[in-house]
XYZ file of C-alpha atoms in Angstrom:
620
model
C 132.367 -92.408 61.205
C 133.861 -88.645 61.438
C 133.480 -86.822 58.219
C 137.093 -86.920 58.633
C 138.626 -89.746 58.702
C 135.816 -90.821 55.816
C 137.396 -88.387 53.668
C 140.557 -89.443 54.031
C 139.748 -93.522 53.584
C 137.912 -92.754 50.697
C 140.913 -90.575 49.198
C 143.437 -93.202 50.077
C 144.977 -95.222 47.233
C 143.406 -98.058 49.497
C 142.547 -98.758 52.524
C 142.360 -102.302 54.111
C 139.724 -103.023 57.456
C 141.268 -105.579 59.378
C 139.902 -107.762 62.141
C 142.440 -109.303 63.784
C 145.838 -109.511 65.278
C 147.121 -112.301 63.030
C 145.969 -110.012 59.379
C 148.584 -107.707 61.081
C 151.023 -110.061 61.643
C 150.987 -111.021 57.688
C 151.129 -106.795 56.672
C 153.984 -106.440 59.821
C 155.965 -108.771 57.336
C 154.649 -108.745 54.209
C 156.085 -111.590 51.548
C 156.587 -109.192 48.537
C 157.915 -106.668 50.856
C 161.891 -108.037 52.418
C 165.205 -108.144 51.195
C 167.261 -110.811 50.404
C 167.638 -110.925 54.109
C 164.284 -111.245 55.343
C 163.797 -107.881 56.401
C 161.140 -105.220 55.609
C 162.490 -102.036 55.395
C 160.141 -99.345 56.869
C 160.810 -95.743 55.335
C 159.061 -92.790 54.064
C 160.194 -90.684 50.683
C 160.736 -87.280 52.359
C 160.888 -83.282 50.391
C 164.502 -82.820 50.762
C 166.120 -85.567 51.792
C 164.889 -89.052 49.708
C 164.445 -91.839 50.970
C 164.531 -92.502 54.864
C 164.356 -95.892 56.617
C 162.061 -95.606 60.428
C 163.449 -99.156 61.314
C 163.643 -102.803 60.138
C 160.843 -104.919 60.539
C 161.569 -109.422 60.467
C 159.749 -112.787 61.618
C 160.910 -114.258 64.383
C 160.075 -117.977 65.802
C 158.047 -116.033 68.504
C 156.602 -112.852 66.694
C 157.215 -109.851 64.615
C 161.010 -108.232 65.590
C 161.085 -105.081 64.952
C 164.139 -102.345 65.679
C 164.500 -98.701 64.764
C 167.448 -97.098 62.731
C 167.749 -93.875 64.814
C 168.959 -94.839 68.580
C 166.487 -91.817 69.543
C 163.472 -93.314 68.523
C 164.046 -96.122 70.764
C 162.570 -94.863 73.717
C 159.719 -91.853 74.602
C 160.913 -88.465 74.078
C 158.985 -86.886 77.395
C 158.531 -84.006 75.634
C 156.635 -85.073 72.544
C 152.942 -84.107 73.551
C 151.207 -80.988 72.264
C 147.823 -79.542 72.579
C 146.071 -78.354 69.628
C 142.877 -77.167 70.768
C 141.167 -75.160 72.384
C 140.248 -76.398 76.310
C 141.470 -75.840 79.176
C 145.585 -77.672 79.765
C 148.002 -77.531 81.962
C 150.209 -79.083 79.175
C 152.206 -77.410 76.059
C 150.261 -75.901 72.863
C 150.259 -76.034 69.403
C 150.687 -72.184 69.530
C 152.937 -71.870 72.187
C 155.049 -75.271 70.158
C 154.948 -74.344 66.937
C 154.129 -70.286 66.460
C 155.511 -70.102 62.986
C 153.252 -73.111 62.159
C 149.195 -72.851 61.896
C 147.679 -76.560 63.107
C 144.825 -76.893 60.972
C 146.869 -76.002 57.582
C 149.484 -78.902 59.410
C 146.032 -80.653 60.390
C 144.863 -81.254 56.463
C 148.334 -81.519 55.221
C 148.289 -84.470 57.401
C 145.269 -85.113 55.708
C 146.362 -84.868 52.251
C 149.347 -87.079 52.550
C 147.983 -89.481 53.904
C 145.345 -89.735 51.158
C 148.128 -90.469 48.814
C 149.077 -93.790 50.871
C 148.246 -97.057 51.043
C 145.895 -97.242 54.359
C 145.283 -99.679 57.006
C 142.640 -99.755 59.876
C 140.455 -100.659 62.713
C 138.346 -99.988 65.771
C 138.997 -100.626 69.075
C 138.388 -99.686 73.098
C 139.924 -97.570 74.639
C 140.190 -98.920 77.791
C 136.725 -101.789 78.477
C 133.634 -101.521 76.208
C 131.286 -99.421 77.989
C 133.510 -98.136 80.773
C 135.910 -96.713 78.187
C 136.049 -95.035 74.484
C 135.620 -96.756 71.232
C 138.417 -96.022 68.885
C 139.745 -95.950 65.324
C 143.132 -96.333 64.064
C 144.151 -95.496 60.803
C 147.429 -96.072 59.778
C 150.554 -97.094 56.185
C 149.675 -100.177 55.599
C 153.424 -100.426 55.400
C 153.534 -99.474 59.303
C 150.977 -102.102 60.316
C 153.483 -102.833 63.155
C 152.460 -100.060 64.516
C 148.850 -100.929 64.499
C 149.919 -104.307 65.715
C 150.966 -102.544 68.847
C 148.604 -101.038 69.381
C 145.836 -103.869 68.318
C 147.690 -105.995 70.950
C 147.824 -103.272 73.421
C 144.523 -102.099 72.841
C 142.288 -105.003 71.329
C 140.564 -105.281 68.046
C 137.249 -105.885 66.712
C 136.629 -108.062 64.382
C 133.704 -106.473 61.405
C 130.809 -108.586 62.824
C 131.235 -107.248 66.752
C 131.234 -103.383 65.493
C 127.555 -102.214 65.796
C 125.548 -100.571 63.005
C 125.318 -97.446 64.759
C 129.155 -97.153 65.477
C 130.797 -93.606 65.777
C 133.857 -93.055 67.317
C 134.463 -91.333 69.868
C 138.297 -91.458 69.576
C 141.221 -91.798 66.358
C 144.605 -92.131 66.299
C 146.040 -90.516 62.834
C 149.698 -91.991 62.216
C 151.654 -90.295 59.803
C 155.835 -90.925 60.375
C 157.602 -88.507 57.991
C 156.120 -85.258 59.517
C 158.387 -86.296 62.078
C 161.238 -84.527 59.518
C 159.573 -82.385 57.529
C 157.658 -80.461 60.029
C 159.132 -81.495 63.456
C 162.857 -81.440 63.283
C 163.208 -85.367 63.933
C 161.774 -85.174 66.935
C 158.276 -87.167 68.526
C 155.815 -85.217 68.544
C 152.136 -86.701 69.439
C 149.076 -83.912 68.963
C 145.594 -84.306 70.851
C 142.877 -82.351 69.719
C 140.255 -82.855 71.590
C 137.474 -81.348 69.359
C 133.732 -81.975 70.319
C 132.253 -84.861 69.526
C 135.980 -86.517 68.750
C 139.461 -86.721 70.090
C 141.643 -86.863 67.828
C 145.725 -87.617 67.721
C 147.561 -87.530 65.786
C 151.081 -89.491 65.547
C 153.946 -88.339 64.171
C 156.265 -91.004 64.967
C 156.656 -94.433 64.606
C 157.729 -95.848 68.498
C 154.030 -96.939 69.548
C 155.380 -95.847 73.530
C 153.536 -91.938 73.036
C 151.165 -92.455 71.431
C 149.776 -96.740 70.838
C 150.451 -96.946 74.826
C 150.150 -93.189 76.268
C 148.140 -91.099 73.809
C 145.441 -93.813 74.575
C 146.565 -93.174 78.251
C 145.979 -89.817 77.462
C 142.339 -90.006 76.029
C 141.093 -92.617 79.240
C 142.630 -89.891 81.360
C 139.983 -87.096 79.455
C 137.096 -88.886 79.766
C 137.533 -89.449 82.969
C 138.801 -86.022 83.946
C 134.863 -85.240 82.478
C 133.743 -88.328 84.227
C 134.817 -88.185 87.778
C 137.450 -91.072 87.699
C 141.775 -91.902 86.786
C 142.933 -94.153 85.177
C 145.859 -95.311 87.742
C 149.170 -95.937 86.863
C 150.142 -99.109 88.833
C 150.454 -102.468 88.031
C 148.507 -105.025 90.629
C 149.599 -108.378 92.070
C 147.216 -110.664 94.114
C 150.112 -112.479 96.129
C 148.990 -115.853 97.703
C 151.416 -117.184 99.802
C 152.654 -120.060 101.109
C 149.854 -120.850 103.791
C 147.123 -119.503 100.813
C 146.514 -116.332 102.213
C 145.184 -113.289 99.231
C 146.851 -110.340 99.266
C 146.254 -108.093 96.381
C 149.000 -104.807 95.605
C 148.754 -101.913 93.564
C 151.688 -100.676 92.806
C 152.453 -96.837 91.011
C 155.293 -94.894 89.938
C 157.248 -92.983 87.499
C 158.482 -95.373 84.724
C 161.252 -97.506 85.787
C 159.460 -96.936 89.237
C 159.309 -101.207 89.594
C 155.308 -101.280 87.635
C 156.198 -104.303 85.960
C 159.111 -106.389 88.531
C 155.947 -106.515 90.971
C 154.759 -108.641 88.839
C 158.136 -110.939 88.211
C 159.788 -113.508 90.498
C 162.051 -112.564 92.734
C 165.445 -112.778 91.266
C 167.982 -115.585 92.747
C 171.671 -116.418 92.724
C 172.846 -119.755 91.743
C 172.216 -121.001 95.051
C 168.969 -119.757 95.086
C 169.185 -117.143 97.313
C 168.229 -113.628 97.244
C 170.893 -110.653 96.695
C 169.413 -108.240 99.883
C 172.499 -105.488 97.741
C 175.871 -105.183 97.392
C 177.670 -101.896 99.133
C 178.692 -99.426 97.337
C 181.658 -98.472 99.603
C 182.792 -102.076 100.853
C 182.048 -104.489 98.383
C 180.222 -106.309 100.943
C 177.130 -108.167 99.673
C 174.543 -109.781 101.772
C 171.248 -112.314 100.856
C 168.289 -113.976 102.422
C 167.437 -117.520 102.172
C 163.664 -117.424 101.061
C 162.828 -120.873 100.341
C 159.319 -120.428 98.991
C 158.096 -117.394 97.095
C 154.494 -116.614 96.948
C 152.197 -117.654 93.842
C 151.246 -113.887 91.616
C 148.426 -113.371 90.430
C 148.778 -110.622 88.267
C 145.780 -107.819 87.013
C 147.130 -105.193 85.398
C 150.560 -103.557 84.188
C 150.808 -100.066 83.961
C 146.741 -98.650 83.560
C 144.526 -99.990 85.754
C 140.521 -98.695 85.639
C 139.629 -97.446 88.874
C 135.651 -96.598 87.258
C 132.558 -95.848 89.241
C 130.893 -98.543 88.735
C 133.916 -101.183 90.615
C 133.763 -99.384 93.569
C 132.251 -100.954 96.341
C 130.717 -98.134 99.158
C 130.830 -100.550 102.090
C 134.408 -101.077 101.963
C 136.481 -98.137 102.064
C 139.737 -99.525 99.996
C 139.890 -98.704 96.141
C 137.830 -101.186 93.313
C 140.170 -101.782 89.856
C 140.757 -103.516 86.496
C 143.021 -103.809 83.747
C 142.630 -101.199 81.443
C 144.754 -103.161 78.542
C 144.499 -106.138 76.867
C 148.256 -106.671 76.587
C 151.311 -105.334 79.083
C 154.731 -103.215 77.102
C 156.951 -104.815 78.788
C 160.082 -103.653 79.302
C 162.875 -106.398 79.905
C 166.290 -103.905 80.132
C 167.115 -105.779 83.597
C 167.304 -109.177 81.764
C 170.394 -109.106 81.176
C 171.240 -112.994 80.296
C 170.109 -116.328 80.008
C 168.314 -117.648 83.994
C 167.852 -114.080 84.918
C 164.194 -114.325 85.114
C 163.126 -117.799 83.777
C 159.069 -117.336 84.277
C 159.752 -114.290 81.798
C 162.012 -115.534 80.104
C 159.563 -119.164 79.375
C 157.004 -116.972 78.263
C 158.620 -114.604 76.265
C 160.684 -117.789 74.098
C 157.496 -120.318 73.693
C 154.905 -118.500 73.884
C 151.419 -119.374 73.318
C 150.558 -116.636 70.510
C 152.856 -114.401 69.003
C 154.380 -111.216 70.074
C 156.223 -107.778 69.229
C 159.510 -107.079 70.456
C 160.749 -104.035 69.945
C 164.962 -103.481 70.390
C 165.945 -106.815 70.725
C 168.205 -107.813 68.498
C 166.371 -110.426 66.384
C 167.610 -112.264 62.692
C 164.905 -113.733 60.599
C 163.673 -116.591 61.486
C 165.523 -117.049 64.726
C 164.428 -116.937 68.495
C 163.962 -113.335 69.736
C 165.644 -113.356 72.789
C 164.763 -110.504 75.602
C 168.143 -110.101 76.871
C 169.706 -109.536 73.212
C 169.101 -105.658 73.212
C 170.348 -104.054 70.140
C 173.193 -101.775 70.800
C 172.846 -98.026 70.272
C 176.416 -97.829 69.320
C 179.269 -100.646 69.386
C 179.235 -101.656 73.332
C 176.510 -99.565 75.062
C 172.814 -101.757 74.211
C 169.142 -99.853 74.261
C 167.953 -99.383 77.824
C 164.594 -99.842 76.427
C 164.336 -103.087 75.257
C 160.818 -103.845 75.005
C 157.422 -106.801 74.208
C 154.201 -106.557 73.794
C 153.291 -109.563 76.295
C 148.679 -109.891 75.575
C 147.126 -111.126 78.852
C 145.438 -113.735 78.171
C 148.641 -115.571 77.478
C 149.646 -114.430 81.179
C 150.296 -117.404 83.635
C 147.101 -117.126 86.330
C 146.107 -113.957 84.740
C 143.272 -112.508 86.958
C 139.995 -111.817 85.098
C 137.789 -109.381 87.134
C 137.923 -105.919 89.654
C 140.009 -106.300 92.448
C 139.895 -104.793 95.607
C 143.536 -103.153 96.772
C 144.759 -103.695 100.401
C 148.266 -102.496 100.133
C 148.911 -98.990 97.354
C 152.815 -98.909 97.124
C 154.274 -95.921 95.351
C 158.681 -96.921 93.462
C 160.835 -94.447 93.337
C 164.275 -94.898 91.409
C 166.523 -93.771 94.144
C 170.263 -93.265 93.558
C 173.680 -94.099 96.287
C 173.631 -91.822 99.587
C 176.906 -91.477 101.711
C 178.165 -89.291 103.691
C 181.084 -88.113 101.318
C 177.819 -87.632 98.290
C 174.666 -87.357 100.474
C 171.676 -87.898 98.365
C 167.598 -88.207 98.377
C 168.120 -91.974 98.138
C 167.821 -91.863 101.928
C 164.901 -94.439 101.805
C 164.123 -97.133 103.977
C 163.459 -100.445 102.023
C 160.034 -99.774 103.264
C 157.752 -96.377 104.571
C 154.524 -96.163 105.895
C 152.196 -93.632 104.462
C 149.579 -91.420 105.880
C 146.938 -90.929 103.384
C 147.734 -87.021 103.100
C 151.415 -88.486 102.529
C 150.919 -90.772 100.453
C 148.342 -88.625 98.052
C 151.592 -85.999 98.669
C 153.998 -88.361 96.431
C 151.602 -88.438 93.568
C 151.861 -84.625 93.370
C 154.986 -85.263 92.864
C 156.134 -88.046 91.593
C 159.830 -88.324 91.234
C 160.925 -89.637 88.342
C 164.456 -90.856 89.205
C 167.677 -91.787 89.265
C 168.622 -93.614 86.047
C 165.343 -94.012 84.293
C 166.120 -96.042 81.432
C 162.318 -96.096 79.917
C 162.527 -91.972 77.772
C 165.479 -89.677 77.561
C 167.014 -86.531 78.702
C 166.969 -87.218 82.430
C 168.791 -85.831 84.245
C 168.361 -86.474 88.506
C 165.651 -85.433 90.466
C 162.700 -84.798 87.636
C 159.002 -84.875 88.564
C 156.846 -87.219 86.631
C 154.322 -85.417 87.587
C 150.389 -86.074 89.277
C 149.975 -89.811 89.287
C 152.776 -90.027 87.955
C 150.682 -90.088 84.617
C 150.741 -86.623 84.007
C 152.851 -86.721 81.097
C 150.263 -88.339 79.306
C 147.262 -85.986 80.761
C 145.777 -83.327 78.474
C 143.727 -81.398 81.127
C 145.066 -79.294 83.990
C 147.567 -80.898 86.867
C 144.838 -79.607 89.528
C 141.896 -82.131 88.125
C 144.080 -84.590 88.583
C 144.857 -83.742 91.794
C 141.837 -83.194 92.880
C 140.162 -86.808 92.121
C 143.406 -88.796 93.791
C 142.464 -86.454 96.825
C 138.940 -87.860 96.987
C 140.577 -91.109 96.079
C 142.193 -91.258 98.597
C 140.376 -90.167 100.890
C 137.512 -92.960 100.295
C 139.809 -95.939 100.687
C 141.948 -94.409 103.660
C 141.267 -98.318 104.815
C 144.378 -99.315 102.460
C 147.369 -99.790 103.725
C 149.727 -97.041 102.064
C 153.856 -97.430 101.698
C 156.728 -96.235 100.144
C 159.688 -98.812 98.383
C 162.700 -97.593 96.805
C 164.563 -99.303 94.085
C 167.760 -99.389 92.664
C 169.640 -98.169 96.113
C 168.820 -98.447 99.724
C 171.415 -95.372 101.175
C 174.979 -96.965 100.043
C 173.709 -100.486 99.201
C 172.878 -101.191 95.338
C 169.119 -103.493 95.714
C 168.105 -103.250 92.018
C 164.191 -104.381 93.085
C 165.107 -106.788 95.198
C 163.259 -104.013 97.898
C 159.754 -104.745 96.477
C 160.153 -108.134 96.068
C 160.981 -108.722 99.567
C 158.003 -105.965 100.882
C 155.827 -107.709 98.401
C 156.561 -111.427 100.083
C 155.863 -109.953 104.189
C 153.067 -107.520 104.204
C 151.475 -110.484 101.488
C 152.736 -112.435 104.771
C 151.579 -110.663 107.275
C 148.132 -109.072 105.442
C 147.183 -106.416 104.841
C 145.950 -105.183 108.711
C 147.421 -101.682 109.730
C 150.502 -101.998 112.114
C 150.684 -101.198 115.942
C 152.074 -98.160 116.680
C 154.900 -99.891 118.740
C 156.397 -101.314 115.360
C 157.145 -97.894 113.897
C 159.037 -95.086 114.592
C 158.610 -91.512 113.051
C 160.834 -91.189 110.155
C 163.908 -88.550 110.410
C 162.634 -87.093 107.263
C 158.391 -86.728 107.560
C 158.224 -86.894 104.329
C 158.868 -90.894 104.352
C 155.988 -91.561 107.065
C 157.339 -94.250 109.603
C 159.891 -96.660 109.202
C 159.783 -99.816 111.155
C 161.617 -101.269 113.628
C 162.591 -104.564 113.386
C 161.166 -106.711 109.796
C 161.452 -110.485 109.723
C 160.739 -112.674 106.925
C 159.696 -116.368 107.341
C 162.288 -116.295 110.328
C 165.589 -114.263 109.023
C 165.234 -110.684 110.475
C 166.229 -107.269 107.734
C 169.271 -105.606 108.653
C 168.037 -102.443 110.040
C 170.384 -100.033 107.998
C 167.894 -101.307 104.818
C 165.366 -100.032 106.936
C 166.914 -96.809 108.307
C 169.202 -95.387 106.250
C 170.427 -92.922 108.838
C 172.060 -95.883 110.338
C 173.997 -97.437 108.250
C 177.794 -96.342 108.857
C 178.155 -95.778 105.345
C 175.706 -92.674 105.461
C 174.932 -91.700 109.430
C 172.628 -89.266 110.626
C 174.312 -86.020 108.926
C 174.385 -87.560 105.409
C 170.399 -88.741 105.646
C 169.864 -85.204 106.923
C 171.693 -84.031 103.674
C 170.170 -86.004 101.417
C 166.415 -85.312 103.357
C 166.884 -81.769 102.813
C 167.318 -82.382 98.846
C 163.967 -84.768 99.189
C 162.110 -81.550 100.736
C 163.303 -79.012 98.358
C 162.024 -80.932 96.081
C 158.576 -81.558 97.480
C 158.886 -77.910 98.215
C 159.453 -76.364 94.947
C 157.058 -79.732 93.160
C 153.902 -78.950 95.721
C 154.413 -74.977 95.202
C 152.210 -75.184 91.792
C 148.582 -76.891 92.972
C 148.252 -74.451 95.950
C 146.263 -72.649 93.575
C 141.884 -72.159 93.949
C 140.836 -74.740 92.359
C 142.429 -76.978 94.215
C 140.432 -78.461 97.178
C 140.498 -77.089 100.452
C 141.391 -80.210 102.004
C 144.560 -80.670 99.876
C 144.878 -77.310 100.737
C 145.950 -78.032 103.474
C 147.865 -80.639 103.483
C 150.214 -78.201 100.922
C 150.301 -75.961 103.637
C 151.763 -78.388 106.473
C 154.451 -79.319 103.834
C 155.456 -76.509 102.931
C 155.903 -76.238 107.191
C 157.742 -78.338 107.613
C 155.103 -80.856 109.033
C 155.663 -83.693 111.369
C 153.888 -87.682 110.453
C 151.534 -86.891 113.454
C 150.215 -83.945 111.544
C 150.251 -85.713 108.401
C 148.265 -87.828 109.677
C 145.532 -85.296 111.480
C 144.857 -84.545 107.975
C 143.169 -88.144 107.194
C 139.225 -88.322 106.132
C 136.920 -85.625 107.370
C 139.899 -83.388 108.890
């Protein structure tokens, strides 16, 4: 173990090694620490303020429930990451954000504070053994719920499985009160990439920025040096009623539909599927689909695209899950019966779950549609549950090769009177060059529920994982370009959610597209089935789309045919999209960008046609 970690553990009031999730469950709500309500309050003494409670934790029948005192702490702050070292980075550095604070002083103060605490620590693999990074986590023992979330997400090694020569390549230090004493109450996660150890300092107790995305940053850093990517995606093997299998990889910013791609379609009480509701007329359209496909989940959020998995003879990407559990957002589950599949899994789970931002009382059953309220009458938009991967039905436990690679975008309503970028059809087919461009701009999209302070159309950054990366954006862009050009036998598609033109749809477009593509297979669409989209950035539209004998209305495929939008409304919305692309991709036009990528960016800035993007495929 590193000298710094040893010093902290040896100097602490106590240091308990934890070797199992079961031990952390017991520590999360210690029997001698609960109040008369059965609740254990996690809080700390803060100089000048006294005791500050951070959250309340209780045991429920189906696991552990944790609720934060401050609404701000119930979702990830997109500006939480800071880089403290001097290695190449495109992120805000410590000296830029905190010019009045010396990092080494704060680092030492963190260690000094931790030595005054009772600590818990454990060992885990970030990623997979042999294809990731061996790591250690050290946290205050009273924040065992946080350690529990990390251990569930990343796995935990019992003492007997730790090698004698073990030396961790990464470490997480958790020091919650520093949020108040040093960072004005804000979420801050500091990466310090030292020569031998990647240090990660979590100065808050919401696991999203650190236990989840902080570890993602550790993996991205490892891949950047070794030439591979941990993709930000869900992956599912879709098995049709005719026993054909199609593997779909779905990427996107937070809220882009990754978790929903693993869900069964939401149906009305009569079994129909609501395609959408017109935001102008109030009309609803429905689809009858008697039997949906079977779903075999592979990944929920992070996928290792390690070189050892790739098959040179197949020009498709092969990947495997980088996590041991899934951090599921359930804000779209608003009442009993919305998603019986997920509801059943969380009400009667094979092993205890960790619930965040769910209003559950001690000894009750936590229900995923009962989000805690941020204020009276306003439910938290980011209720979460951590679900162990092993407990997910039909889980795939080996690497898979991707047939369809989709990208999800949260789109607002678009009308002629109020044109927006909500001009995407239910499905658009992209050539590899355009598919790569969409990963560069990665729009965060409309009404994002997972993070704070998002307005309008903003970018999640390269790969949609840029908020978690510690290096340079151009290096990630080059890695993704190589990946796309080497896997051009994959079908690349674009799928909106929330709205298609003036129709409010929620996630129905991706569920219908999933069913459609699985049934037709991943073969290339004949040219006579496609139309160049009116906006070239959207590649191709389908001339028609039929699912189990039901024709999808034309307006859901080509938004300009919706009378409420029309060509003028569409073109105005397309201009918003084009301006956004031009603004975002200009930052990648630097000397270190792959020359092929430079050609694609120049084509976009010159308003290339989809045919020109086609010509910029592999070998161009």
